[in-house]
Amino acid sequence: MSTAPSIEALDEAAAAPVLKLDGLDSPVIIESMRLLKKDREYYVHVRSTDGAEGLAFTNGRAQYLYPMLNQQVIPYFIGQDARDLEDHLWGVYRHSSNYKLQGLAYWCTIAWVEFALLDMLGRIAGKSIADLMGGQVREWARFYVASGRRDSTPEDEVEYLQSLVDETGAQAVKFRIGGRMSRNEDASPGRTDTLIPLARKTLGDDIDIHADSNSSYDPPLAIRAGRMLEDVGAVYFEEPCPFDHLEDTKVVADSLDIPVSGGEQEFSERRFRWMIANRGVDIVQPDLHYYGGLIRSTRVARMAALAEMPTTVHISGGFGFIYMLHFASFTPDIGKYQEYKRGIEKYSDWFDPALKIEDGAMTVPTGPGSGIVDIQPIIQGAEHIA
C-alpha cells in the first residue's frame, strides 16, 4: 500500500483546472436553459446567444426536483459565459444561498446543467467531452451487469444473473446482499449466506463477483459478509456500512482483504478527501448525478489517483451509463469494471459511430459534446416544465 498523500497534495490535485478550452476563443453566453419532458424522460436544454445548443438527460429525479432547478439554479446561469463553467460551480453554490441546500438533491440539478453545457461547448469546438476534460485514454470500458433486486430467492437471483451474462457477454456481475439500510437484517432469512456461495458455484470461476450491501451492516456483520465474499474470490464489496458512517466503513476496509468501495451518496469534496487521506475505502464511487457532474467527479478521481485508488463512478438513471462512459473515456484509473444497466440498443444509433457491446465491453462515445449526432428529434414535441 502506498503512503497516504498529504492533505495539501490532495487539495492541490482537486484545485487544478479540469477543462481544456482550446478552440473556444469567443464568449459562449447562455441565453436560455429549460427543463423539458417528453414521454417519461426529462432533459435540460441550453442555448447560447449565438444559437449553439446542448442537451442533457436527467436521472428522473427532475420530476420532483424541478422547482429547485428552475428557481435556484437556472437563473444564475442566464447571461453567463459557459466557458467559465468550473468557476460557475462555485458561483451557483453561493448564489441565492444555495449552499444551504447542500446535498444530493441540489447537486443533481447542477449535474444536469453541467452535462448540457459540456454538450454545447463540445459541439461548438467540435470536441468530445473527453477532449474537453483532457483527452481520451480508452476506447472501450469493461462492464458488469447487476440485478438490483432483493425480493428474489438466491436460486432465482443466480438464474437471473446468468441470463444477464448470457445476454450481454459480461464477464462480471453484481448482486445485493443484506437488507438495504436494514440495521443488520437480511432481505429474507438466510438469503445472503446462501446467495454468495451459490453465485460462485453456479456462475463459475471465470465470472467476477461484486456485492453491494447498500448500507446494511455494522462493522462486525459487514466483516463477516466480507469474509464470505473473500472465500468466493469476489472483486469488491460496496457500501458495507451506512454510507455516512465513514469511520465504521474504514474499520471494515482495514479488516478485509477484498477491496471496499463507497461514495455513491456523497456530496462533499472534503469527505471524499477524508476517505482518500485515511483510506476509508479502497475504491471511491461518486455518482455522476448525485455528486454534481463530471468536473467534480474528476476532482475526486485526481485525489484518489495520488493514493493509487481507482475511481469507479456510480450511475443513476437509464441514460446515466452514457455519462459513465464519458468519464471512463478520459479517467486513467477507473478500476476493473463499470456498471451497465442495459438498454444500449435504445440509444446506440444516436451516436456516430454507433455504440456497441463486444466481449463484455462497451465503446465510448467520441463525437462532439456528448456524442449524440442530432438532438432535435429527441426534444421535438417535448413539454417545457416551468
PDB file of C-alpha atoms in Angstrom, residues 230-335:
ATOM      1  CA  GLU A 230     -13.366 -13.304   0.090  1.00  0.00           C
ATOM      2  CA  ASP A 231     -13.992 -17.052   0.255  1.00  0.00           C
ATOM      3  CA  VAL A 232     -15.554 -16.954  -3.232  1.00  0.00           C
ATOM      4  CA  GLY A 233     -12.924 -14.603  -4.674  1.00  0.00           C
ATOM      5  CA  ALA A 234     -15.215 -11.575  -5.112  1.00  0.00           C
ATOM      6  CA  VAL A 235     -13.589  -8.452  -6.538  1.00  0.00           C
ATOM      7  CA  TYR A 236     -15.196  -5.786  -4.363  1.00  0.00           C
ATOM      8  CA  PHE A 237     -17.660  -5.136  -1.551  1.00  0.00           C
ATOM      9  CA  GLU A 238     -19.739  -1.973  -1.965  1.00  0.00           C
ATOM     10  CA  GLU A 239     -21.080   0.227   0.853  1.00  0.00           C
ATOM     11  CA  PRO A 240     -20.869  -2.324   3.685  1.00  0.00           C
ATOM     12  CA  CYS A 241     -21.924   0.134   6.419  1.00  0.00           C
ATOM     13  CA  PRO A 242     -24.351   3.074   6.454  1.00  0.00           C
ATOM     14  CA  PHE A 243     -22.964   5.459   3.837  1.00  0.00           C
ATOM     15  CA  ASP A 244     -22.275   8.316   6.246  1.00  0.00           C
ATOM     16  CA  HIS A 245     -20.601   6.103   8.865  1.00  0.00           C
ATOM     17  CA  LEU A 246     -17.144   6.805   7.478  1.00  0.00           C
ATOM     18  CA  GLU A 247     -15.195   5.517  10.460  1.00  0.00           C
ATOM     19  CA  ASP A 248     -17.190   2.268  10.536  1.00  0.00           C
ATOM     20  CA  THR A 249     -16.548   1.741   6.848  1.00  0.00           C
ATOM     21  CA  LYS A 250     -12.839   2.283   7.437  1.00  0.00           C
ATOM     22  CA  VAL A 251     -12.886  -0.415  10.140  1.00  0.00           C
ATOM     23  CA  VAL A 252     -14.281  -2.834   7.557  1.00  0.00           C
ATOM     24  CA  ALA A 253     -11.830  -1.759   4.853  1.00  0.00           C
ATOM     25  CA  ASP A 254      -8.913  -2.161   7.269  1.00  0.00           C
ATOM     26  CA  SER A 255     -10.078  -5.625   8.304  1.00  0.00           C
ATOM     27  CA  LEU A 256     -10.746  -7.181   4.900  1.00  0.00           C
ATOM     28  CA  ASP A 257      -8.516  -8.177   2.009  1.00  0.00           C
ATOM     29  CA  ILE A 258     -11.321  -7.667  -0.512  1.00  0.00           C
ATOM     30  CA  PRO A 259     -11.498  -4.040  -1.736  1.00  0.00           C
ATOM     31  CA  VAL A 260     -14.244  -1.991  -0.108  1.00  0.00           C
ATOM     32  CA  SER A 261     -15.947   0.712  -2.168  1.00  0.00           C
ATOM     33  CA  GLY A 262     -18.181   3.624  -1.275  1.00  0.00           C
ATOM     34  CA  GLY A 263     -19.227   7.150  -2.048  1.00  0.00           C
ATOM     35  CA  GLU A 264     -22.388   6.947  -4.145  1.00  0.00           C
ATOM     36  CA  GLN A 265     -24.366   9.010  -1.596  1.00  0.00           C
ATOM     37  CA  GLU A 266     -21.570  11.540  -1.037  1.00  0.00           C
ATOM     38  CA  PHE A 267     -21.800  15.201  -1.988  1.00  0.00           C
ATOM     39  CA  SER A 268     -18.868  16.686  -0.033  1.00  0.00           C
ATOM     40  CA  GLU A 269     -15.410  17.040  -1.553  1.00  0.00           C
ATOM     41  CA  ARG A 270     -13.987  17.275   1.948  1.00  0.00           C
ATOM     42  CA  ARG A 271     -15.474  13.937   2.968  1.00  0.00           C
ATOM     43  CA  PHE A 272     -14.097  12.329  -0.175  1.00  0.00           C
ATOM     44  CA  ARG A 273     -10.779  13.859   0.804  1.00  0.00           C
ATOM     45  CA  TRP A 274     -11.118  12.216   4.233  1.00  0.00           C
ATOM     46  CA  MET A 275     -11.912   8.831   2.659  1.00  0.00           C
ATOM     47  CA  ILE A 276      -8.827   9.068   0.481  1.00  0.00           C
ATOM     48  CA  ALA A 277      -6.413  10.525   3.047  1.00  0.00           C
ATOM     49  CA  ASN A 278      -7.477   7.967   5.669  1.00  0.00           C
ATOM     50  CA  ARG A 279      -8.055   5.054   3.319  1.00  0.00           C
ATOM     51  CA  GLY A 280     -11.628   4.804   4.489  1.00  0.00           C
ATOM     52  CA  VAL A 281     -12.415   2.870   1.306  1.00  0.00           C
ATOM     53  CA  ASP A 282     -10.289   1.213  -1.360  1.00  0.00           C
ATOM     54  CA  ILE A 283     -12.366   2.348  -4.355  1.00  0.00           C
ATOM     55  CA  VAL A 284     -14.125   5.723  -4.496  1.00  0.00           C
ATOM     56  CA  GLN A 285     -17.528   5.900  -6.149  1.00  0.00           C
ATOM     57  CA  PRO A 286     -19.007   9.357  -6.698  1.00  0.00           C
ATOM     58  CA  ASP A 287     -22.327   9.259  -8.512  1.00  0.00           C
ATOM     59  CA  LEU A 288     -22.164  11.481 -11.586  1.00  0.00           C
ATOM     60  CA  HIS A 289     -25.635  12.887 -10.885  1.00  0.00           C
ATOM     61  CA  TYR A 290     -25.703  12.970  -7.086  1.00  0.00           C
ATOM     62  CA  TYR A 291     -22.213  14.421  -6.805  1.00  0.00           C
ATOM     63  CA  GLY A 292     -22.786  17.190  -9.316  1.00  0.00           C
ATOM     64  CA  GLY A 293     -21.277  16.085 -12.603  1.00  0.00           C
ATOM     65  CA  LEU A 294     -18.098  15.165 -14.417  1.00  0.00           C
ATOM     66  CA  ILE A 295     -15.933  18.070 -13.285  1.00  0.00           C
ATOM     67  CA  ARG A 296     -16.438  17.496  -9.562  1.00  0.00           C
ATOM     68  CA  SER A 297     -16.065  13.730 -10.004  1.00  0.00           C
ATOM     69  CA  THR A 298     -12.817  14.299 -11.885  1.00  0.00           C
ATOM     70  CA  ARG A 299     -11.513  16.279  -8.935  1.00  0.00           C
ATOM     71  CA  VAL A 300     -12.238  13.266  -6.722  1.00  0.00           C
ATOM     72  CA  ALA A 301     -10.502  10.973  -9.217  1.00  0.00           C
ATOM     73  CA  ARG A 302      -7.409  13.166  -9.184  1.00  0.00           C
ATOM     74  CA  MET A 303      -7.233  12.988  -5.406  1.00  0.00           C
ATOM     75  CA  ALA A 304      -7.770   9.231  -5.494  1.00  0.00           C
ATOM     76  CA  ALA A 305      -5.011   8.827  -8.084  1.00  0.00           C
ATOM     77  CA  LEU A 306      -2.498  10.271  -5.618  1.00  0.00           C
ATOM     78  CA  ALA A 307      -3.372   7.431  -3.255  1.00  0.00           C
ATOM     79  CA  GLU A 308      -3.323   4.886  -6.113  1.00  0.00           C
ATOM     80  CA  MET A 309      -7.042   4.286  -5.635  1.00  0.00           C
ATOM     81  CA  PRO A 310      -9.381   3.749  -8.607  1.00  0.00           C
ATOM     82  CA  THR A 311     -12.483   5.841  -9.152  1.00  0.00           C
ATOM     83  CA  THR A 312     -15.355   3.670 -10.353  1.00  0.00           C
ATOM     84  CA  VAL A 313     -18.310   6.014 -10.616  1.00  0.00           C
ATOM     85  CA  HIS A 314     -21.791   5.077  -9.541  1.00  0.00           C
ATOM     86  CA  ILE A 315     -24.578   5.799 -12.012  1.00  0.00           C
ATOM     87  CA  SER A 316     -28.246   6.570 -11.521  1.00  0.00           C
ATOM     88  CA  GLY A 317     -30.808   6.790 -14.279  1.00  0.00           C
ATOM     89  CA  GLY A 318     -31.165   4.995 -17.617  1.00  0.00           C
ATOM     90  CA  PHE A 319     -29.016   7.367 -19.703  1.00  0.00           C
ATOM     91  CA  GLY A 320     -26.532   7.664 -16.847  1.00  0.00           C
ATOM     92  CA  PHE A 321     -24.361   4.947 -18.297  1.00  0.00           C
ATOM     93  CA  ILE A 322     -23.576   7.234 -21.242  1.00  0.00           C
ATOM     94  CA  TYR A 323     -22.115   9.815 -18.864  1.00  0.00           C
ATOM     95  CA  MET A 324     -20.296   6.962 -17.141  1.00  0.00           C
ATOM     96  CA  LEU A 325     -18.773   6.022 -20.500  1.00  0.00           C
ATOM     97  CA  HIS A 326     -17.589   9.588 -20.962  1.00  0.00           C
ATOM     98  CA  PHE A 327     -15.960   9.536 -17.524  1.00  0.00           C
ATOM     99  CA  ALA A 328     -14.372   6.189 -18.357  1.00  0.00           C
ATOM    100  CA  SER A 329     -13.071   7.577 -21.639  1.00  0.00           C
ATOM    101  CA  PHE A 330     -10.831  10.217 -20.033  1.00  0.00           C
ATOM    102  CA  THR A 331     -10.091   8.964 -16.485  1.00  0.00           C
ATOM    103  CA  PRO A 332      -6.865   6.937 -16.217  1.00  0.00           C
ATOM    104  CA  ASP A 333      -7.796   4.553 -13.362  1.00  0.00           C
ATOM    105  CA  ILE A 334     -11.459   3.534 -13.426  1.00  0.00           C
ATOM    106  CA  GLY A 335     -10.988   0.127 -11.841  1.00  0.00           C
TER     107      GLY A 335
END
